[in-house]
Coordinates of C-alpha atoms in Angstrom, one line a residue:
Chain A
X1 CA -55.1 6.0 27.1
X2 CA -52.3 6.6 24.6
X3 CA -49.1 5.7 26.4
X4 CA -46.9 8.0 24.2
X5 CA -49.1 11.1 24.4
X6 CA -49.8 10.7 28.1
X7 CA -46.1 10.3 29.0
X8 CA -44.6 12.4 26.1
X9 CA -42.2 14.3 28.5
X10 CA -40.9 11.0 29.9
X11 CA -40.4 9.5 26.5
X12 CA -38.6 12.6 25.3
X13 CA -36.3 12.6 28.3
X14 CA -35.6 8.9 27.9
X15 CA -35.0 9.3 24.2
X16 CA -32.6 12.3 24.7
X17 CA -30.9 10.3 27.5
X18 CA -30.2 7.4 25.1
X19 CA -29.1 9.7 22.3
X20 CA -26.7 11.6 24.7
X21 CA -25.4 8.4 26.2
X22 CA -24.8 6.9 22.7
X23 CA -23.2 10.0 21.3
X24 CA -20.8 10.7 24.2
X25 CA -19.8 7.0 24.5
X26 CA -19.3 6.8 20.7
X27 CA -16.9 9.8 20.8
X28 CA -15.0 8.3 23.7
X29 CA -14.9 4.9 22.0
X30 CA -13.7 6.4 18.7
X31 CA -10.9 8.5 20.3
X32 CA -9.8 5.7 22.6
X33 CA -10.1 3.0 19.9
X34 CA -8.0 5.0 17.4
X35 CA -5.4 5.7 20.1
X36 CA -5.2 2.1 21.2
X37 CA -5.0 0.9 17.6
X38 CA -2.1 3.3 17.1
X39 CA -0.5 1.8 20.2
X40 CA -0.9 -1.7 18.8
X41 CA 0.9 -0.9 15.6
X42 CA 3.6 1.4 17.1
X43 CA 7.3 0.5 17.2
X44 CA 7.4 0.8 21.0
X45 CA 6.9 -2.6 22.6
X46 CA 5.5 -1.2 25.9
X47 CA 2.7 0.6 24.0
X48 CA 1.9 -2.6 22.0
X49 CA 1.7 -4.6 25.2
X50 CA -0.6 -2.0 26.8
X51 CA -2.8 -2.0 23.7
X52 CA -3.3 -5.7 23.6
X53 CA -3.9 -5.8 27.3
X54 CA -6.5 -3.2 27.0
X55 CA -8.3 -5.0 24.2
X56 CA -8.1 -8.4 25.8
X57 CA -9.4 -7.1 29.2
X58 CA -12.3 -4.9 27.9
X59 CA -13.4 -7.1 25.0
X60 CA -13.7 -10.2 27.2
X61 CA -15.5 -8.6 30.2
X62 CA -19.3 -8.7 30.2
X63 CA -20.6 -5.1 30.0
X64 CA -22.7 -5.4 33.1
X65 CA -19.5 -6.4 35.1
X66 CA -17.8 -3.3 33.6
X67 CA -20.7 -1.1 34.8
X68 CA -20.3 -2.6 38.3
X69 CA -16.6 -2.1 38.1
X70 CA -16.9 1.6 37.4
X71 CA -19.8 2.3 39.7
X72 CA -18.3 0.4 42.6
X73 CA -14.6 0.4 41.8
X74 CA -14.0 4.0 41.0
X75 CA -15.4 5.4 44.3
X76 CA -13.4 2.7 46.1
X77 CA -10.3 4.1 44.3
X78 CA -11.1 7.6 45.6
X79 CA -12.7 8.9 42.5
X80 CA -15.9 10.1 44.0
X81 CA -18.5 12.6 42.8
X82 CA -19.0 11.2 39.3
X83 CA -22.7 11.0 38.5
X84 CA -24.1 7.8 37.1
X85 CA -24.4 9.3 33.6
X86 CA -20.7 9.9 33.2
X87 CA -19.8 6.5 34.8
X88 CA -22.1 4.9 32.2
X89 CA -20.3 6.9 29.4
X90 CA -17.0 5.6 30.8
X91 CA -18.1 2.0 30.9
X92 CA -19.7 2.0 27.5
X93 CA -17.0 4.1 25.9
X94 CA -14.1 1.9 27.1
X95 CA -15.9 -1.3 26.3
X96 CA -16.7 -0.2 22.7
X97 CA -13.2 1.2 22.2
X98 CA -11.7 -2.3 22.4
X99 CA -13.9 -3.4 19.5
X100 CA -13.3 -0.1 17.5
X101 CA -9.6 -0.7 18.0
X102 CA -9.7 -4.1 16.4
X103 CA -11.9 -2.8 13.5
X104 CA -9.3 0.0 12.8
X105 CA -6.4 -2.5 13.1
X106 CA -8.0 -4.8 10.6
X107 CA -8.4 -1.8 8.3
X108 CA -4.7 -0.9 8.8
X109 CA -3.8 -4.5 7.8
X110 CA -5.5 -4.0 4.4
X111 CA -3.2 -1.0 3.6
X112 CA -0.2 -2.3 1.6
X113 CA 3.1 -2.1 3.5
X114 CA 4.6 -0.1 0.7
X115 CA 2.4 2.8 1.5
X116 CA 3.9 3.2 5.0
X117 CA 7.4 2.5 3.6
X118 CA 7.0 5.3 1.0
X119 CA 5.8 7.7 3.8
X120 CA 8.8 6.8 6.0
X121 CA 11.2 7.1 3.0
X122 CA 10.3 10.8 2.6
X123 CA 11.1 11.4 6.3
X124 CA 7.6 11.3 7.8
X125 CA 7.5 10.3 11.5
X126 CA 5.4 7.4 12.8
X127 CA 2.5 9.6 13.7
X128 CA 2.6 11.4 10.4
X129 CA 2.7 8.1 8.5
X130 CA -0.2 6.8 10.5
X131 CA -2.3 10.0 10.4
X132 CA -1.6 11.1 6.8
X133 CA -1.2 7.8 4.9
X134 CA -2.3 4.7 6.7
X135 CA -5.4 5.6 8.7
X136 CA -7.2 7.5 5.9
X137 CA -6.8 4.4 3.7
X138 CA -7.6 2.1 6.6
X139 CA -10.9 4.0 7.2
X140 CA -12.3 2.7 3.9
X141 CA -12.4 -0.9 5.2
X142 CA -12.9 0.0 8.9
X143 CA -16.0 2.3 8.4
X144 CA -18.6 -0.5 7.9
X145 CA -17.7 -2.5 10.9
X146 CA -17.4 0.6 13.0
X147 CA -21.0 1.5 12.0
X148 CA -22.1 -1.9 13.3
X149 CA -20.3 -1.4 16.5
X150 CA -21.9 2.0 17.1
X151 CA -25.4 0.4 16.5
X152 CA -24.5 -2.3 19.0
X153 CA -23.3 0.6 21.4
X154 CA -26.7 2.3 21.0
X155 CA -28.5 -0.8 22.1
X156 CA -26.0 -1.6 24.8
X157 CA -26.9 1.7 26.5
X158 CA -30.1 0.0 27.8
X159 CA -27.8 -1.6 30.4
X160 CA -27.4 1.8 32.0
X161 CA -31.0 1.7 33.1
X162 CA -30.0 -0.7 35.8
X163 CA -27.4 1.9 37.0
X164 CA -29.7 4.8 37.7
X165 CA -29.4 6.6 34.3
X166 CA -32.5 8.1 32.7
X167 CA -32.8 6.6 29.2
X168 CA -35.2 4.5 27.1
X169 CA -34.7 1.4 29.2
X170 CA -35.6 3.1 32.4
X171 CA -38.7 4.7 30.8
X172 CA -39.9 1.2 29.8
X173 CA -39.3 0.0 33.4
X174 CA -41.2 2.9 35.0
X175 CA -44.1 2.5 32.6
X176 CA -44.4 -1.2 33.1
X177 CA -44.5 -0.6 36.9
X178 CA -47.1 2.1 36.5
X179 CA -49.4 -0.5 34.9
X180 CA -52.7 0.5 33.2
X181 CA -50.9 0.5 29.9
X182 CA -50.6 -2.4 27.5
X183 CA -47.1 -3.7 27.9
X184 CA -46.8 -4.6 24.2
X185 CA -47.6 -1.0 23.2
X186 CA -44.9 0.3 25.5
X187 CA -42.4 -2.1 24.0
X188 CA -43.5 -1.0 20.5
X189 CA -42.9 2.7 21.2
X190 CA -39.5 2.0 22.9
X191 CA -38.5 -0.2 20.0
X192 CA -39.5 2.6 17.5
X193 CA -37.3 5.0 19.5
X194 CA -34.3 2.7 19.3
X195 CA -34.9 2.1 15.5
X196 CA -34.9 5.9 14.9
X197 CA -31.4 6.1 16.6
X198 CA -30.0 3.0 14.9
X199 CA -31.3 4.0 11.5
X200 CA -29.7 7.4 11.9
X201 CA -26.4 5.8 12.6
X202 CA -26.5 3.5 9.7
X203 CA -27.6 6.4 7.4
X204 CA -24.7 8.4 8.6
X205 CA -22.2 5.6 8.0
X206 CA -23.7 4.9 4.5
X207 CA -23.0 8.6 3.7
X208 CA -19.5 8.3 5.0
X209 CA -18.8 5.1 3.0
X210 CA -20.0 6.8 -0.2
X211 CA -17.9 9.9 0.4
X212 CA -14.7 7.8 1.0
X213 CA -15.4 5.5 -1.9
X214 CA -15.4 8.5 -4.3
X215 CA -12.1 9.8 -3.1
X216 CA -10.0 7.0 -4.6
Chain B
X1 CA 33.2 -20.5 -2.5
X2 CA 36.1 -19.7 -4.9
X3 CA 35.8 -15.9 -5.1
X4 CA 35.7 -14.7 -1.5
X5 CA 37.9 -11.7 -2.1
X6 CA 36.3 -8.7 -3.8
X7 CA 37.8 -7.7 -7.1
X8 CA 38.0 -3.9 -7.2
X9 CA 38.8 -1.8 -10.2
X10 CA 36.9 1.3 -9.7
X11 CA 38.7 4.4 -8.5
X12 CA 38.5 5.0 -4.7
X13 CA 35.9 7.5 -3.6
X14 CA 37.2 11.0 -3.1
X15 CA 34.2 12.5 -1.4
X16 CA 32.3 9.7 0.3
X17 CA 28.6 10.3 0.8
X18 CA 27.4 6.9 1.7
X19 CA 29.6 4.5 3.6
X20 CA 28.7 0.9 4.5
X21 CA 31.2 -0.9 6.5
X22 CA 31.1 -4.6 7.6
X23 CA 27.2 -4.6 7.3
X24 CA 25.6 -8.0 8.1
X25 CA 22.0 -9.0 8.0
X26 CA 20.2 -12.3 8.5
X27 CA 16.6 -13.3 7.6
X28 CA 16.3 -16.2 10.0
X29 CA 18.9 -18.7 8.9
X30 CA 19.6 -16.9 5.7
X31 CA 22.7 -14.6 5.8
X32 CA 21.4 -12.0 3.2
X33 CA 24.2 -9.5 3.7
X34 CA 27.7 -10.7 4.5
X35 CA 30.3 -8.2 5.5
X36 CA 29.3 -5.6 3.0
X37 CA 31.7 -2.8 2.5
X38 CA 30.6 -0.2 0.0
X39 CA 31.5 3.5 -0.4
X40 CA 29.5 5.8 -2.7
X41 CA 31.0 9.1 -3.6
X42 CA 29.1 12.4 -4.0
X43 CA 27.8 12.5 -7.7
X44 CA 28.5 8.9 -8.3
X45 CA 26.1 6.5 -10.0
X46 CA 26.4 3.0 -8.7
X47 CA 24.4 0.2 -10.4
X48 CA 23.9 -3.0 -8.3
X49 CA 23.3 -6.1 -10.3
X50 CA 23.2 -9.8 -9.6
X51 CA 21.0 -12.9 -9.6
X52 CA 17.7 -12.7 -7.7
X53 CA 18.1 -13.5 -4.0
X54 CA 21.7 -12.1 -4.0
X55 CA 20.7 -9.4 -1.5
X56 CA 20.9 -6.4 -3.7
X57 CA 17.4 -5.1 -2.9
X58 CA 18.1 -5.6 0.8
X59 CA 21.3 -3.8 0.5
X60 CA 19.5 -0.8 -1.1
X61 CA 16.8 -0.8 1.6
X62 CA 19.3 -0.8 4.4
X63 CA 20.7 2.5 3.3
X64 CA 17.7 4.3 4.6
X65 CA 17.0 1.7 7.2
X66 CA 13.8 0.3 5.8
X67 CA 15.6 -2.9 6.6
X68 CA 17.5 -3.1 9.9
X69 CA 21.0 -4.5 10.1
X70 CA 22.5 -6.9 12.6
X71 CA 26.0 -5.5 12.6
X72 CA 28.2 -3.1 10.9
X73 CA 27.8 0.7 10.3
X74 CA 26.2 2.9 7.7
X75 CA 26.9 6.6 7.5
X76 CA 25.4 9.2 5.2
X77 CA 27.2 12.4 4.7
X78 CA 29.3 11.6 7.8
X79 CA 26.3 10.8 10.0
X80 CA 25.7 7.3 11.2
X81 CA 22.1 6.1 10.7
X82 CA 20.0 6.5 13.8
X83 CA 18.1 3.6 15.2
X84 CA 14.6 5.0 15.2
X85 CA 12.4 8.0 15.8
X86 CA 12.7 11.7 14.7
X87 CA 16.5 11.5 14.0
X88 CA 16.0 8.6 11.6
X89 CA 13.0 10.4 10.0
X90 CA 15.2 13.5 9.4
X91 CA 18.0 11.5 7.8
X92 CA 15.5 9.6 5.6
X93 CA 14.2 12.8 4.2
X94 CA 17.7 13.4 2.7
X95 CA 17.7 10.0 1.0
X96 CA 15.2 9.6 -1.9
X97 CA 13.8 6.2 -2.5
X98 CA 12.0 4.8 -5.6
X99 CA 10.3 1.4 -5.2
X100 CA 9.7 -1.4 -7.6
X101 CA 5.9 -1.1 -7.0
X102 CA 5.9 2.7 -7.1
X103 CA 4.0 3.0 -3.7
X104 CA 2.3 6.3 -4.6
X105 CA -0.1 7.4 -1.9
X106 CA -3.3 5.9 -3.3
X107 CA -5.7 8.3 -1.7
X108 CA -3.9 11.5 -2.7
X109 CA -3.6 13.1 -6.1
X110 CA -0.4 13.2 -8.1
X111 CA 0.2 16.8 -7.0
X112 CA -0.5 16.0 -3.3
X113 CA 1.9 13.0 -3.5
X114 CA 4.7 15.4 -4.5
X115 CA 3.7 18.3 -2.1
X116 CA 3.0 16.2 1.1
X117 CA 6.6 15.6 2.1
X118 CA 7.6 19.2 1.5
X119 CA 4.7 20.5 3.6
X120 CA 4.8 18.0 6.4
X121 CA 8.5 17.2 6.7
X122 CA 10.2 20.3 5.2
X123 CA 7.5 22.6 6.7
X124 CA 7.3 24.6 3.4
X125 CA 4.3 26.8 2.5
X126 CA 1.7 25.0 0.4
X127 CA 1.9 27.4 -2.4
X128 CA 5.7 27.2 -2.7
X129 CA 5.5 23.4 -2.4
X130 CA 3.0 23.2 -5.2
X131 CA 5.1 25.4 -7.5
X132 CA 8.0 23.1 -6.9
X133 CA 5.9 20.0 -7.4
X134 CA 4.6 21.3 -10.8
X135 CA 8.1 22.1 -11.9
X136 CA 9.2 18.6 -11.0
X137 CA 6.2 16.9 -12.6
X138 CA 6.9 18.8 -15.8
X139 CA 10.5 17.8 -15.6
X140 CA 9.6 14.1 -15.5
X141 CA 6.9 14.6 -18.2
X142 CA 3.7 14.1 -16.2
X143 CA 2.8 17.7 -15.5
X144 CA -0.6 17.2 -17.3
X145 CA -1.6 14.4 -14.8
X146 CA -1.2 16.5 -11.6
X147 CA -4.8 16.4 -10.6
X148 CA -5.4 12.7 -11.2
X149 CA -5.2 9.8 -8.7
X150 CA -2.3 7.3 -9.0
X151 CA -4.6 4.5 -10.1
X152 CA -5.6 6.5 -13.2
X153 CA -2.0 6.6 -14.4
X154 CA 0.1 4.0 -16.3
X155 CA 2.9 2.2 -14.5
X156 CA 5.5 4.3 -16.3
X157 CA 3.7 7.6 -15.3
X158 CA 3.4 6.4 -11.7
X159 CA 7.0 5.6 -11.5
X160 CA 8.0 9.0 -12.8
X161 CA 5.7 10.7 -10.3
X162 CA 7.4 8.5 -7.6
X163 CA 10.7 9.9 -8.8
X164 CA 9.4 13.5 -8.6
X165 CA 8.0 12.8 -5.1
X166 CA 11.6 11.7 -4.0
X167 CA 13.2 14.6 -5.7
X168 CA 10.9 17.2 -4.0
X169 CA 12.7 16.5 -0.8
X170 CA 16.1 17.7 -2.4
X171 CA 17.7 14.4 -1.4
X172 CA 21.5 14.0 -1.2
X173 CA 21.2 10.6 -2.7
X174 CA 18.6 8.6 -4.6
X175 CA 18.0 4.9 -4.1
X176 CA 16.2 3.0 -6.9
X177 CA 15.1 -0.5 -5.9
X178 CA 14.4 -2.2 -9.3
X179 CA 12.5 0.8 -10.6
X180 CA 11.5 -0.8 -13.9
X181 CA 10.9 -4.4 -12.9
X182 CA 7.1 -4.0 -12.6
X183 CA 6.7 -2.1 -15.8
X184 CA 5.4 -3.1 -19.2
X185 CA 8.3 -3.2 -21.6
X186 CA 7.1 -0.2 -23.6
X187 CA 7.2 2.0 -20.4
X188 CA 10.7 1.0 -19.2
X189 CA 12.4 3.6 -21.4
X190 CA 10.4 6.6 -20.3
X191 CA 11.5 5.9 -16.7
X192 CA 15.1 5.1 -17.7
X193 CA 15.3 8.4 -19.6
X194 CA 14.4 10.3 -16.5
X195 CA 17.1 8.4 -14.5
X196 CA 19.6 9.1 -17.2
X197 CA 18.9 12.8 -17.0
X198 CA 19.2 12.7 -13.3
X199 CA 22.6 11.0 -13.6
X200 CA 23.7 13.6 -16.1
X201 CA 22.6 16.3 -13.7
X202 CA 25.1 15.0 -11.1
X203 CA 22.7 13.2 -8.7
X204 CA 24.3 10.6 -6.5
X205 CA 22.4 7.4 -7.3
X206 CA 22.3 3.8 -6.2
X207 CA 20.3 1.7 -8.7
X208 CA 19.4 -1.9 -8.3
X209 CA 18.3 -3.0 -11.7
X210 CA 18.3 -5.7 -14.4
X211 CA 18.6 -3.1 -17.1
X212 CA 22.1 -3.8 -18.4
X213 CA 21.8 -1.0 -21.0
X214 CA 21.3 1.5 -18.2
X215 CA 24.3 0.1 -16.3
X216 CA 26.5 0.4 -19.4
X217 CA 25.5 3.9 -20.2
X218 CA 24.8 5.7 -17.0
X219 CA 26.8 3.9 -14.3
X220 CA 30.2 5.1 -13.0
X221 CA 30.6 1.8 -11.3
X222 CA 28.9 -1.6 -11.4
X223 CA 28.6 -3.6 -8.2
X224 CA 28.0 -7.3 -8.8
X225 CA 26.4 -9.2 -5.9
X226 CA 25.9 -12.9 -5.4
X227 CA 24.8 -14.8 -2.3
X228 CA 24.8 -11.8 0.0
X229 CA 28.4 -10.7 -0.9
X230 CA 29.8 -8.0 -3.2
X231 CA 31.7 -10.3 -5.6
X232 CA 33.0 -7.7 -8.0
X233 CA 33.2 -3.9 -8.5
X234 CA 34.3 -2.4 -11.7
X235 CA 33.7 0.3 -14.3
X236 CA 30.8 -0.8 -16.6
X237 CA 32.9 -1.2 -19.7
X238 CA 35.4 -3.4 -17.9
X239 CA 32.7 -5.4 -16.1
X240 CA 30.7 -6.2 -19.2
X241 CA 33.6 -6.9 -21.6
X242 CA 35.9 -8.5 -19.1
X243 CA 34.4 -9.8 -15.9
X244 CA 36.9 -11.2 -13.5
X245 CA 35.0 -13.5 -11.2
X246 CA 33.5 -16.8 -12.4
X247 CA 30.2 -15.9 -10.8
X248 CA 29.9 -12.7 -12.8
X249 CA 31.0 -14.5 -16.0
X250 CA 28.3 -17.1 -15.5
X251 CA 25.7 -14.4 -14.7
X252 CA 26.5 -12.3 -17.7
X253 CA 26.6 -15.4 -20.0
X254 CA 23.1 -16.1 -18.9
X255 CA 21.6 -12.7 -19.5
X256 CA 23.6 -11.3 -22.4
X257 CA 23.8 -14.1 -25.0
X258 CA 20.5 -15.5 -26.1

């Protein structure tokens, strides 16, 4: 009668599904977010416009609509053959990248202008100045909000259950439908799974914060 | 204004390294640089003085294009300053700059501050860059601080590291934008001494400063600016003992006789 031991394989698959979805979306969001932040502070006006359009569009669109847009929109544009997992990674990654971009940009704004001026005055290019001098110092202030954004991302992955992806949300739905189990117990175990994931993320970010704080 | 025409006494430049011609710049309605013509010869030490707001820092910063200009031309060693991008970066690497607020890279050690440009811009091997950095740090008297972070150093030490960082690029000319204005009085001399030595070694220097003692002893030429214009140029002994423009007389009377 124990819902966890009876359905351990299903729980494990759902748990791993959520972990994979979170991890891959996080990587996409961090890469895109950093790139778009670089666009937004670049000296090229076209890139700055693209960057603010990206953020405005993705930050203000409900995530469910974004899921619909990629699952229905991409095949309509001729991009067929993506399975639902990768479509979910794309929706979650792009959505979160807009927030990451703004967290990084607020970090960049805390770095004194003189730091970039000094880098430029010794002949460093824009990308060297950003990569060597500005971003490492911006990271100190950007890391805590990025941690929060990735925790939000982990919980946002539950939306993917509505789009045919195996993860914790879909496990919960299946078990509820199967009946015979106490619904509160199902919720409890699902919640514990999410807590394991989110606590891991906050632990990793606390480590990162401490590491960066020492290197001053 | 009574003294529109520039009074020139200094000898004309034989081997021009930095040439500014008809440079203009506005900050909104404020015309900060008005038709600036200035030629700096190789090996020359030019000290720019003037009341605050006269545009002397802006002038210094336009020479490596940390400030853009509205019109006019600036050439360094015969090459006009590029607008942006890699060309500009390459040219900047030949122009050393020392800032009022030091601007050492806060997340890097003193040694890394002095090696970074050599490795990333000059593409030198790390070992070679570190050797050069240690030599330069010894030369400016902060060799013992190589492994510390900038925040652990005094202002005077930080500014000397900043000078070493600029020298590490083997610049053709060094710009100093009020290098001692943010320092405690007892640290000013240690920085000025390094600059004096640099001047004696034949470095081409443009120094914006309020240190009249340095201007007297190290400058080949004093450029006096007021209200965005170069009002007077003269040898330091002439300028301090016998200023020609009313503006310079007024300025000197305020700072020299207490």
